[in-house]
Amino acid sequence: MSLIPIILCGGAGSRLWPVSRESHPKPFIRLSDGQSLLQKAFLRAAALPGVEQILTVTNRDLFFKAEDEFREVNKDGIATSFICEPFGRNTAAAIAAAVEHVSQVHGPDATLLVLAADHLIADQAAFATAVEKAVELAQSGKIVTFGVRPETPETGYGYIEAEGNNVLRFIEKPSLEKAREYLTSQQFLWNSGIFCFTARAMHREMQLHCPDILAAVSECLADSRVSEGKGWTQVQLEPKSFGAVPENSIDYAVMEKCQQAAVVPCSIGWSDIGSWAALSELCKPDGHGNRVEGEALLHDVDNCYLMSRDRVIGAVGVENLIVIDTPDALLIVNRERAQDVKYIYSELKARGHEAHKLHRTVHRPWGTYTVLEEGPRFKIKRIEVKPGASLSLQMHHHRSEHWIVVSGMAKVVNGDQELFVGTNESTYIPAGHKHRLENPGVVGLVMIEVQSGEYLGEDDIVRFEDVYGRA
């Protein structure tokens, strides 16, 4: 029997703003060891026996970012495939798409292991043991969830009341009083959001409990485009038909109604890293309970978490604070109110402020750009293009651009001209000119772009040709 791990990679990660943004959600946050949560999920899945390939369901705008993340850690060259959603429709739609795709490619008896990209599991050996038991139950036709034995009266998680491997009921996030009761009774488990089942069994349950979601996803897959690259397959879900898919979570759509549900109780060092308070626990405290990532000078400070990658933080006479410093946003929150960071994120989004969506450094399929400075009628960017990559053939109505190569070699289309621009050389792109930037070399191309004009928004772009399907 083949085991296909399914990594669900999406969400806004609003409670981990300002490091998490809409275009850089929680799975892409790097921990102190340099690995992202997504990379850890990939490695956790790849280490399991019997894994033929790993399938990731993500937003289409995150595909190239996820592909880059996997390329960094996929030393064994395990096959990867992607289902790319044009927008989110919650976990039921994502799992339905995975089930239908796996059934077509690997057959209905393939076993799926659904993992969240933004969870942390500290005990790989215990996790592998739990997966082995879950696969055994799944191959008998059960829809299996993983129930984590609670260590604290946590109010931020859903619970499962269980008797052995039997699910008695699913419970919403409880009050503190109820959570304490659940901890004492030892019959209740945290609902981890990890699932295991055969494609055939989940298809059966979806046909029974949410046939509208299953039918709409199946129709969408029939309309969708499949492309292949070196070691990967990508399914681009067709936007119009995907928009007809009802939005629901797998818990509500299937699990709470399922008569074939089973649970594997486990202690695997699991956390969903749902707040800055939870993330701070991964950092070793000093004698005053302070945790620091980056450089900070502290005087009379207790029980604080301070993170800064670029600047020195100075703190005097404060306690129970979380301070997160990024190049374009600063967060200061009482540790006990860490869950409420989502309100700042929501307000930024409501105002249309770019800080809810983008970092100063923005990832694109071809590389990155960083906004260095901007003002009325000008913007300065640092652009890095990966070896062999190229931007789209494009045109801007309202701005002109000056390109100065800092290192590497640029191949440039500028109107009717095609030219090479080397280190310490430059070229000028007038508004209205078709142009393209390409890195023909084997090392990164770094250049400075100076934009000038009456409007400098990223939406002032007309694409004529694009190797990434964005034209």
Coordinates of C-alpha atoms in Angstrom, one line a residue:
M1 CA 0.0 0.0 0.0
S2 CA 1.4 3.4 -0.9
L3 CA 1.4 6.2 1.7
I4 CA 0.9 9.7 0.2
P5 CA 1.4 12.6 2.7
I6 CA -0.8 15.6 1.9
I7 CA 0.6 18.9 3.2
L8 CA -2.1 21.6 3.5
C9 CA -0.2 24.9 3.1
G10 CA -2.2 28.1 3.3
G11 CA -3.9 30.5 5.7
A12 CA -3.0 34.1 6.7
G13 CA -1.3 33.4 10.0
S14 CA -2.8 36.6 11.3
R15 CA -1.8 35.9 14.9
L16 CA 1.9 35.8 13.9
W17 CA 1.9 39.2 12.2
P18 CA 4.2 41.1 11.4
V19 CA 6.4 38.1 10.4
S20 CA 3.5 36.3 8.9
R21 CA 1.7 38.1 6.0
E22 CA -0.9 37.1 3.4
S23 CA 1.8 36.5 0.8
H24 CA 4.2 35.0 3.5
P25 CA 1.9 32.9 5.8
K26 CA 2.8 31.0 8.9
P27 CA 4.2 27.9 7.1
F28 CA 7.1 30.0 5.7
I29 CA 8.2 31.4 9.0
R30 CA 11.8 30.3 9.7
L31 CA 12.6 29.1 13.2
S32 CA 15.9 29.7 15.0
D33 CA 17.5 26.6 13.3
G34 CA 17.0 28.2 9.9
Q35 CA 14.2 25.8 8.7
S36 CA 10.7 26.9 8.0
L37 CA 7.6 25.2 9.4
L38 CA 6.8 24.0 5.9
Q39 CA 10.2 22.5 5.5
K40 CA 9.9 20.7 8.8
A41 CA 6.5 19.3 7.7
F42 CA 8.1 18.1 4.4
L43 CA 11.0 16.4 6.2
R44 CA 8.7 14.9 8.8
A45 CA 6.6 13.3 6.0
A46 CA 9.6 12.2 3.9
A47 CA 11.1 10.3 6.9
L48 CA 8.1 8.0 7.1
P49 CA 8.4 4.5 5.6
G50 CA 6.5 3.8 2.4
V51 CA 6.2 7.4 1.1
E52 CA 6.2 7.4 -2.7
Q53 CA 5.7 11.2 -3.1
I54 CA 4.4 14.2 -1.2
L55 CA 1.4 16.2 -2.4
T56 CA 1.0 19.8 -1.3
V57 CA -2.3 21.8 -1.6
T58 CA -1.5 25.5 -1.6
N59 CA -2.5 28.8 -3.1
R60 CA -1.2 29.2 -6.6
D61 CA 0.6 32.4 -5.6
L62 CA 2.6 30.3 -3.1
F63 CA 3.5 27.5 -5.4
F64 CA 7.0 28.7 -6.5
K65 CA 7.8 29.7 -2.9
A66 CA 6.8 26.2 -1.6
E67 CA 8.8 24.6 -4.4
D68 CA 11.9 26.7 -3.4
E69 CA 11.4 25.6 0.2
F70 CA 11.3 21.9 -0.7
R71 CA 14.3 22.2 -3.0
E72 CA 16.4 23.4 -0.1
V73 CA 15.7 20.3 2.0
N74 CA 14.8 17.6 -0.5
K75 CA 18.2 16.0 -0.6
D76 CA 16.8 12.5 -1.5
G77 CA 14.9 13.8 -4.5
I78 CA 11.5 12.5 -3.4
A79 CA 8.8 13.2 -5.9
T80 CA 6.6 16.2 -5.2
S81 CA 3.2 17.3 -6.6
F82 CA 1.1 20.3 -6.0
I83 CA -2.6 21.2 -6.2
C84 CA -2.8 25.0 -6.6
E85 CA -6.0 26.7 -5.5
P86 CA -6.8 30.2 -7.0
F87 CA -8.3 31.1 -3.5
G88 CA -9.1 29.3 -0.3
R89 CA -12.2 27.2 0.2
N90 CA -11.2 25.7 3.6
T91 CA -10.0 22.2 4.4
A92 CA -12.9 20.1 3.0
A93 CA -12.3 21.3 -0.5
A94 CA -8.6 20.9 -0.2
I95 CA -8.9 17.4 1.0
A96 CA -11.5 16.5 -1.6
A97 CA -9.1 17.7 -4.3
A98 CA -6.3 15.6 -2.9
V99 CA -8.5 12.5 -2.6
E100 CA -9.8 12.7 -6.2
H101 CA -6.3 13.4 -7.6
V102 CA -4.6 10.6 -5.6
S103 CA -7.4 8.2 -6.7
Q104 CA -6.7 9.0 -10.3
V105 CA -2.9 8.8 -10.1
H106 CA -2.3 6.1 -7.4
G107 CA -5.6 4.3 -7.2
P108 CA -8.4 4.4 -4.6
D109 CA -6.7 2.1 -2.2
A110 CA -3.8 4.6 -1.6
T111 CA -3.5 5.8 2.0
L112 CA -3.4 9.5 2.6
L113 CA -1.8 11.2 5.6
V114 CA -3.1 14.8 5.9
L115 CA -0.6 17.2 7.6
A116 CA -0.8 20.9 8.3
A117 CA 2.2 22.8 7.1
D118 CA 2.3 25.1 10.1
H119 CA 2.4 22.6 13.0
L120 CA 5.4 21.5 14.9
I121 CA 6.0 17.9 16.0
A122 CA 9.1 17.4 18.3
D123 CA 9.1 13.6 18.6
Q124 CA 9.5 12.1 15.2
A125 CA 9.8 8.5 16.5
A126 CA 6.5 8.8 18.5
F127 CA 4.9 10.4 15.4
A128 CA 6.1 7.5 13.1
T129 CA 4.6 5.0 15.6
A130 CA 1.3 6.9 15.7
V131 CA 1.3 6.9 11.8
E132 CA 1.8 3.2 11.7
K133 CA -1.2 2.6 13.9
A134 CA -3.3 5.1 11.9
V135 CA -2.4 3.4 8.6
E136 CA -3.5 0.1 10.1
L137 CA -6.9 1.6 11.1
A138 CA -7.2 3.5 7.8
Q139 CA -6.7 0.3 5.7
S140 CA -9.7 -1.3 7.6
G141 CA -11.9 1.5 6.2
K142 CA -11.7 4.0 9.1
I143 CA -11.3 7.8 8.9
V144 CA -8.5 8.3 11.5
T145 CA -7.6 11.5 13.4
F146 CA -4.7 12.0 15.7
G147 CA -5.6 13.0 19.3
V148 CA -2.8 14.6 21.3
R149 CA -2.8 13.8 25.0
P150 CA -3.3 17.3 26.6
E151 CA -0.6 18.6 28.9
T152 CA -2.3 21.9 30.0
P153 CA -5.9 23.1 30.1
E154 CA -5.7 24.7 26.6
T155 CA -8.7 26.7 25.5
G156 CA -7.3 27.4 21.9
Y157 CA -7.8 23.8 20.7
G158 CA -10.8 21.6 19.9
Y159 CA -11.1 18.4 21.8
I160 CA -12.0 14.8 21.1
E161 CA -13.7 12.6 23.7
A162 CA -12.4 9.1 23.1
E163 CA -12.4 5.5 24.4
G164 CA -9.4 3.7 23.1
N165 CA -9.4 4.2 19.4
N166 CA -13.2 5.0 19.4
V167 CA -14.3 8.6 18.9
L168 CA -17.2 9.4 21.2
R169 CA -17.6 13.1 20.1
F170 CA -15.8 16.2 18.9
I171 CA -15.9 19.3 21.1
E172 CA -15.4 22.9 20.2
K173 CA -12.8 25.1 21.9
P174 CA -13.9 25.0 25.6
S175 CA -13.9 27.5 28.5
L176 CA -11.0 27.3 30.9
E177 CA -13.2 25.6 33.5
K178 CA -14.2 22.9 31.0
A179 CA -10.6 22.5 29.7
R180 CA -9.5 21.8 33.3
E181 CA -12.2 19.2 33.6
Y182 CA -11.0 17.5 30.4
L183 CA -7.4 17.5 31.5
T184 CA -8.4 15.8 34.8
S185 CA -10.7 13.1 33.3
Q186 CA -8.0 11.8 30.9
Q187 CA -10.7 10.8 28.4
F188 CA -10.2 13.9 26.2
L189 CA -7.6 14.6 23.6
W190 CA -6.5 17.7 21.7
N191 CA -7.8 17.6 18.1
S192 CA -4.6 17.9 16.1
G193 CA -6.0 18.3 12.6
I194 CA -3.9 15.4 11.4
F195 CA -5.8 12.7 9.5
C196 CA -5.2 9.3 7.8
F197 CA -7.6 7.4 5.5
T198 CA -7.7 5.6 2.2
A199 CA -8.8 7.6 -0.8
R200 CA -11.7 5.2 -1.2
A201 CA -12.9 5.6 2.4
M202 CA -12.8 9.4 2.4
H203 CA -14.6 9.5 -1.0
R204 CA -17.3 7.3 0.5
E205 CA -17.7 9.6 3.6
M206 CA -17.8 12.8 1.4
Q207 CA -20.3 11.2 -0.9
L208 CA -22.4 10.6 2.2
H209 CA -22.0 13.8 4.2
C210 CA -20.9 16.6 1.7
P211 CA -21.7 15.4 -1.8
D212 CA -22.0 19.0 -3.0
I213 CA -18.4 19.7 -2.2
L214 CA -17.2 16.4 -3.7
A215 CA -19.1 16.9 -6.9
A216 CA -18.0 20.5 -7.4
V217 CA -14.3 19.6 -6.7
S218 CA -14.5 16.7 -9.2
E219 CA -16.0 19.0 -11.9
C220 CA -13.3 21.6 -11.2
L221 CA -10.5 19.0 -11.5
A222 CA -11.9 17.9 -14.9
D223 CA -11.5 21.5 -16.1
S224 CA -8.1 22.1 -14.5
R225 CA -4.7 22.3 -16.2
V226 CA -1.9 19.8 -15.3
S227 CA 1.7 20.7 -15.9
E228 CA 4.9 18.8 -15.1
G229 CA 8.5 19.8 -14.4
K230 CA 11.7 18.1 -13.2
G231 CA 10.5 16.0 -10.3
W232 CA 7.1 17.7 -9.8
T233 CA 3.5 17.8 -11.0
Q234 CA 1.3 20.8 -10.7
V235 CA -2.5 20.9 -10.9
Q236 CA -3.8 24.4 -11.4
L237 CA -7.5 24.4 -10.3
E238 CA -9.7 26.3 -12.7
P239 CA -10.9 29.5 -10.9
K240 CA -14.5 29.7 -12.2
S241 CA -15.5 26.1 -11.3
F242 CA -13.5 26.2 -8.0
G243 CA -15.5 29.3 -7.1
A244 CA -18.6 27.1 -7.1
V245 CA -17.2 24.8 -4.4
P246 CA -18.9 25.3 -1.0
E247 CA -16.6 26.5 1.7
N248 CA -16.4 24.2 4.8
S249 CA -13.9 22.6 7.1
I250 CA -13.3 18.9 7.1
D251 CA -14.3 18.7 10.8
Y252 CA -17.8 20.2 10.1
A253 CA -18.3 18.6 6.7
V254 CA -17.2 15.1 7.5
M255 CA -15.6 14.2 10.9
E256 CA -18.4 15.3 13.2
K257 CA -20.9 13.3 11.2
C258 CA -18.7 10.3 10.4
Q259 CA -19.7 6.9 11.9
Q260 CA -16.4 5.4 10.8
A261 CA -14.2 7.9 12.7
A262 CA -11.3 6.5 14.8
V263 CA -8.6 8.2 16.8
V264 CA -5.0 7.4 17.6
P265 CA -4.1 8.9 21.1
C266 CA -0.5 10.1 21.0
S267 CA 2.2 12.2 22.7
I268 CA 4.3 13.5 19.9
G269 CA 5.4 17.0 21.0
W270 CA 2.7 18.6 18.9
S271 CA 1.9 22.3 18.8
D272 CA 0.1 24.4 16.2
I273 CA 2.2 27.5 17.0
G274 CA -0.9 29.6 17.2
S275 CA 0.5 32.7 18.8
W276 CA 3.8 34.6 19.5
A277 CA 3.5 33.3 23.1
A278 CA 3.6 29.7 21.8
L279 CA 6.4 30.4 19.3
S280 CA 8.5 32.1 22.1
E281 CA 8.5 28.8 24.0
L282 CA 10.8 27.3 21.4
C283 CA 13.5 29.8 22.5
K284 CA 15.6 29.1 25.7
P285 CA 14.9 31.7 28.5
D286 CA 17.6 33.5 30.5
G287 CA 17.5 33.7 34.3
H288 CA 14.8 36.4 34.2
G289 CA 12.5 34.4 31.8
N290 CA 13.5 36.6 28.8
R291 CA 13.8 35.0 25.4
V292 CA 15.7 36.9 22.7
E293 CA 16.2 36.2 19.0
G294 CA 18.6 38.7 17.5
E295 CA 20.5 41.4 19.4
A296 CA 18.9 43.1 22.5
L297 CA 20.1 45.0 25.5
L298 CA 18.0 44.5 28.6
H299 CA 17.9 46.3 31.9
D300 CA 15.5 45.3 34.7
V301 CA 13.4 43.2 32.2
D302 CA 11.4 40.1 33.1
N303 CA 9.5 37.4 31.1
C304 CA 9.7 39.1 27.7
Y305 CA 10.2 37.8 24.2
L306 CA 12.1 40.1 21.8
M307 CA 12.8 39.3 18.1
S308 CA 14.7 41.5 15.7
R309 CA 16.7 40.3 12.7
D310 CA 18.0 43.7 11.6
R311 CA 18.2 46.2 14.5
V312 CA 19.2 46.3 18.1
I313 CA 16.4 46.4 20.6
G314 CA 16.8 48.2 23.9
A315 CA 14.4 47.5 26.8
V316 CA 14.3 49.0 30.3
G317 CA 11.9 48.2 33.2
V318 CA 9.3 46.2 31.3
E319 CA 7.8 42.8 31.8
N320 CA 5.5 40.3 30.1
L321 CA 5.9 41.9 26.7
I322 CA 6.4 40.4 23.2
V323 CA 8.3 42.7 20.8
I324 CA 8.6 41.7 17.2
D325 CA 10.6 44.0 15.0
T326 CA 10.7 43.7 11.2
P327 CA 12.0 46.2 8.6
D328 CA 8.5 47.8 8.0
A329 CA 6.4 47.0 11.1
L330 CA 6.8 46.7 14.8
L331 CA 4.6 44.7 17.2
I332 CA 4.4 45.3 20.9
V333 CA 1.9 43.1 22.8
N334 CA 1.3 41.9 26.3
R335 CA 2.2 38.2 26.5
E336 CA -1.3 37.4 27.9
R337 CA -3.0 39.1 24.9
A338 CA -0.9 37.4 22.2
Q339 CA -4.0 35.8 20.6
D340 CA -5.3 39.3 19.9
V341 CA -2.7 40.2 17.4
K342 CA -5.2 39.1 14.8
Y343 CA -7.2 42.3 15.4
I344 CA -4.2 44.4 14.2
Y345 CA -3.9 42.3 11.1
S346 CA -7.7 42.6 10.4
E347 CA -7.6 46.4 10.8
L348 CA -4.6 46.7 8.4
K349 CA -6.5 44.5 5.9
A350 CA -9.6 46.6 6.3
R351 CA -7.6 49.8 5.6
G352 CA -6.0 48.3 2.5
H353 CA -2.5 48.7 4.1
E354 CA 0.2 46.7 2.3
A355 CA 1.7 45.6 5.7
H356 CA -1.0 42.9 6.0
K357 CA 0.0 41.3 2.7
L358 CA 3.6 42.0 1.8
H359 CA 7.0 42.3 3.4
R360 CA 9.5 44.8 2.3
T361 CA 11.2 41.9 0.6
V362 CA 8.7 40.1 -1.8
H363 CA 9.2 36.7 -3.3
R364 CA 8.4 36.0 -6.9
P365 CA 8.8 32.9 -9.0
W366 CA 12.0 34.3 -10.6
G367 CA 13.6 35.6 -7.3
T368 CA 13.0 38.5 -4.9
Y369 CA 12.7 42.3 -4.8
T370 CA 13.2 44.6 -1.8
V371 CA 11.8 48.1 -1.6
L372 CA 14.8 50.2 -0.3
E373 CA 13.1 53.6 -0.4
E374 CA 10.1 55.3 -1.9
G375 CA 8.4 58.7 -2.1
P376 CA 6.3 60.9 -4.4
R377 CA 7.0 59.8 -8.0
F378 CA 10.0 57.5 -7.2
K379 CA 10.7 54.0 -5.8
I380 CA 14.1 52.2 -5.4
K381 CA 14.3 48.4 -5.4
R382 CA 17.0 45.8 -5.0
I383 CA 16.2 43.0 -7.4
E384 CA 17.7 39.5 -7.3
V385 CA 17.0 37.1 -10.2
K386 CA 17.8 33.4 -9.8
P387 CA 20.2 31.7 -12.3
G388 CA 18.3 30.8 -15.5
A389 CA 15.2 32.7 -14.5
S390 CA 13.4 35.5 -16.3
L391 CA 10.7 38.0 -15.7
S392 CA 7.7 38.3 -18.0
L393 CA 7.7 40.3 -21.2
Q394 CA 5.8 43.3 -19.9
M395 CA 5.0 47.0 -20.1
H396 CA 4.1 49.8 -17.7
H397 CA 1.9 52.7 -18.6
H398 CA 2.8 55.1 -15.9
R399 CA 6.5 54.6 -14.9
S400 CA 9.9 54.5 -16.4
E401 CA 12.7 52.3 -15.0
H402 CA 16.5 52.7 -14.7
W403 CA 18.3 49.3 -14.2
I404 CA 21.8 49.2 -12.7
V405 CA 23.5 45.8 -12.5
V406 CA 25.4 45.3 -9.2
S407 CA 26.6 41.7 -9.9
G408 CA 26.1 39.1 -12.5
M409 CA 24.9 39.5 -16.1
A410 CA 21.5 40.7 -17.3
K411 CA 19.9 39.8 -20.7
V412 CA 17.5 42.6 -21.4
V413 CA 14.7 43.1 -24.0
N414 CA 14.1 46.9 -24.3
G415 CA 11.6 47.7 -27.0
D416 CA 13.1 46.4 -30.3
Q417 CA 16.5 45.9 -28.7
E418 CA 18.1 42.9 -27.1
L419 CA 21.2 43.5 -25.1
F420 CA 23.5 42.2 -22.3
V421 CA 24.1 44.5 -19.4
G422 CA 27.1 43.6 -17.2
T423 CA 28.3 44.6 -13.7
N424 CA 28.5 48.4 -13.2
E425 CA 26.5 49.0 -16.4
S426 CA 22.9 50.2 -16.8
T427 CA 20.0 50.7 -19.1
Y428 CA 16.8 52.8 -19.2
I429 CA 13.3 51.5 -19.9
P430 CA 10.9 54.3 -20.9
A431 CA 7.2 54.1 -20.0
G432 CA 5.2 52.2 -22.7
H433 CA 8.2 50.1 -23.8
K434 CA 7.9 46.3 -23.8
H435 CA 10.7 44.9 -21.8
R436 CA 12.0 41.7 -20.2
L437 CA 14.8 40.9 -17.7
E438 CA 16.6 37.6 -17.7
N439 CA 19.5 36.1 -15.9
P440 CA 21.4 33.9 -18.4
G441 CA 24.2 33.1 -16.0
V442 CA 24.8 30.4 -13.4
V443 CA 25.1 32.9 -10.4
G444 CA 22.5 35.2 -9.0
L445 CA 21.8 38.5 -10.8
V446 CA 21.6 41.5 -8.4
M447 CA 20.5 44.9 -9.7
I448 CA 19.1 48.2 -8.5
E449 CA 15.9 49.4 -10.1
V450 CA 14.9 53.1 -9.9
Q451 CA 11.3 53.7 -10.8
S452 CA 10.0 57.2 -11.6
G453 CA 6.5 58.3 -12.7
E454 CA 3.1 59.5 -11.7
Y455 CA 2.0 56.0 -10.5
L456 CA 4.2 53.3 -9.1
G457 CA 1.8 50.6 -8.0
E458 CA 2.6 46.9 -8.6
D459 CA -0.7 46.6 -10.6
D460 CA 0.6 48.9 -13.4
I461 CA 1.8 46.0 -15.4
V462 CA 0.7 44.4 -18.7
R463 CA 2.2 40.9 -19.3
F464 CA 2.5 39.7 -22.9
E465 CA 4.5 36.5 -22.3
D466 CA 5.2 34.7 -19.0
V467 CA 6.9 31.3 -18.3
Y468 CA 4.9 31.1 -15.0
G469 CA 1.5 31.3 -16.6
R470 CA 0.7 34.8 -15.4
A471 CA 0.2 36.5 -18.8

